[in-house]
């Protein structure tokens, strides 16, 4: 199940985006959608610990809170969500990557460009899903599952103490 958020203040653009996403990802997975009218709505969801998304389509130019300010808030609060920015101009493209954007789509929404981005997203997501992320001495490391021979644990009271894994390199 892929949980997708669309933060867009224009209803027609939101509906068009929903249609493209639904048609494109139908072959890959089930989807669940959440809609936000402004960046302020997304920020409130983060503050309430209620932003449960895998992917967020985020408009940059909105009335109350811009997409860039929203992305900054998301990243500062450690929310793990992939972001695809949408806007009418390319002026913010480099700033968007400052917030670890997956992609940047120009409006008006063109089905083919959104489809290409979504297909790339699903391919990269599949590669990542075949890995386990662990923290070693405070550093995050991604280990491919096919490289792990086994896990071993020496403590039944804490799942994190004395856990060892052996990697076939």
C-alpha positions as a printed Julia matrix, in Angstrom:
169×3 Matrix{Float64}:
  0.0     0.0     0.0
  1.39    3.37   -1.04
  0.14    6.35    0.96
  0.17    9.45   -1.23
 -0.47   13.04   -0.2
 -1.4    15.81   -2.59
 -0.91   19.34   -1.26
 -2.36   21.6    -3.93
 -4.57   24.66   -3.58
 -6.06   24.4    -7.08
 -8.87   21.82   -7.23
 -8.53   21.12  -10.98
 -4.8    20.49  -10.67
 -5.4    18.25   -7.66
 -7.98   16.19   -9.55
 -5.77   15.94  -12.66
 -2.84   14.81  -10.54
 -4.99   12.2    -8.78
 -6.06   10.79  -12.16
 -2.49   10.52  -13.47
 -1.2     8.96  -10.26
 -4.07    6.45  -10.07
 -3.68    5.35  -13.7
  0.09    5.09  -13.49
  0.44    3.29  -10.17
 -2.54    0.95  -10.59
 -0.23   -1.73  -12.01
  2.24   -1.43   -9.12
  0.34   -1.19   -5.86
 -2.77   -0.22   -3.97
 -2.97    3.45   -3.08
 -4.42    5.56   -0.34
 -4.72    9.33   -0.82
 -4.72   12.29    1.56
 -5.42   15.83    0.38
 -4.16   19.13    1.74
 -5.23   22.59    0.57
 -2.14   24.39    1.83
  1.26   23.82    3.41
 -0.29   24.9     6.7
 -2.5    21.77    6.64
  0.58   19.57    6.18
  2.42   21.33    9.01
 -0.54   20.77   11.34
 -0.58   17.08   10.42
  3.14   16.87   11.26
  2.64   18.68   14.58
 -0.18   16.28   15.48
  2.04   13.32   14.46
 -0.58   12.47   11.87
  1.33   12.67    8.58
  1.48    9.04    7.52
  2.61    9.28    3.91
  5.15    7.61    1.69
  5.01   10.24   -1.04
  3.9    13.88   -0.98
  3.17   15.94   -4.08
  3.79   19.46   -2.82
  2.87   22.65   -4.65
  5.43   25.4    -4.09
  3.28   28.52   -4.54
  0.38   28.5    -2.07
 -1.49   31.24   -0.19
 -0.68   30.64    3.49
  2.5    28.57    3.66
  4.67   27.85    0.64
  5.77   24.37   -0.34
  9.39   25.25    0.43
  8.55   26.33    3.98
  6.46   23.18    4.35
  9.31   20.98    3.12
 11.71   22.74    5.48
  9.36   22.02    8.41
  8.97   18.38    7.34
 12.73   17.83    7.18
 13.49   19.7    10.42
 10.99   17.45   12.18
 12.47   14.26   10.78
  9.38   13.14    8.87
 10.27   10.31    6.5
  8.32   11.16    3.36
  9.44   11.46   -0.24
  8.59   14.82   -1.81
  7.8    15.69   -5.4
  7.53   19.44   -5.87
  5.09   20.97   -8.35
  5.14   24.54   -9.56
  4.64   26.81  -12.54
  8.28   27.92  -12.73
 11.72   26.38  -12.49
 13.14   29.07  -10.23
 13.06   26.9    -7.08
 14.46   23.69   -8.54
 17.81   23.82   -6.73
 16.23   24.93   -3.45
 13.89   21.95   -3.73
 16.78   19.52   -3.66
 18.02   21.19   -0.48
 15.01   19.48    1.12
 15.84   16.14   -0.5
 13.11   16.29   -3.12
 12.69   13.18   -5.2
 11.64   15.19   -8.24
 10.36   18.5    -9.51
  7.36   18.68  -11.89
  6.29   21.77  -13.77
  2.67   22.85  -14.08
  0.42   22.58  -15.94
  0.57   18.9   -15.14
  1.67   16.85  -18.12
  0.64   13.22  -17.8
  3.75   11.84  -19.48
  6.23   13.69  -17.24
  4.37   12.74  -14.04
  4.15    9.14  -15.24
  7.9     9.06  -15.9
  8.63   10.4   -12.4
  6.23    7.91  -10.79
  7.72    4.94  -12.65
 11.21    6.01  -11.6
  9.95    6.41   -8.03
  8.47    2.92   -7.97
 11.65    1.38   -9.41
 13.81    3.09   -6.79
 11.36    2.18   -4.06
 11.61   -1.49   -5.06
 15.41   -1.35   -4.82
 15.2     0.25   -1.38
 12.62   -2.26   -0.16
 15.12   -5.03   -0.76
 17.38   -3.5     1.92
 17.39   -3.06    5.65
 18.42    0.24    7.19
 20.46    0.05   10.41
 22.31    2.53   12.55
 25.93    1.7    13.31
 27.68    4.08   15.69
 25.17    6.79   14.82
 25.62    6.39   11.08
 22.75    5.06    8.95
 23.75    2.18    6.71
 21.66    0.41    4.07
 22.34   -3.33    3.78
 20.9    -5.39    0.9
 18.83   -8.28    2.25
 20.52  -10.74   -0.09
 23.86   -9.96    1.61
 22.63  -10.91    5.1
 23.35  -14.48    6.08
 21.59  -14.42    9.44
 20.67  -12.36   12.5
 21.64  -13.33   16.01
 20.4   -11.92   19.32
 21.68  -12.64   22.83
 19.06  -10.81   24.86
 15.38  -11.64   24.94
 14.48   -8.49   26.92
 15.71   -5.85   24.52
 15.45   -6.2    20.75
 18.4    -3.83   20.27
 21.03   -5.11   22.7
 23.5    -7.68   21.53
 22.04   -8.09   18.07
 24.53   -9.19   15.46
 24.21   -9.73   11.75
 26.65  -11.26    9.37
 27.03   -9.97    5.86
 28.26  -11.95    2.92
 30.47   -9.48    0.99
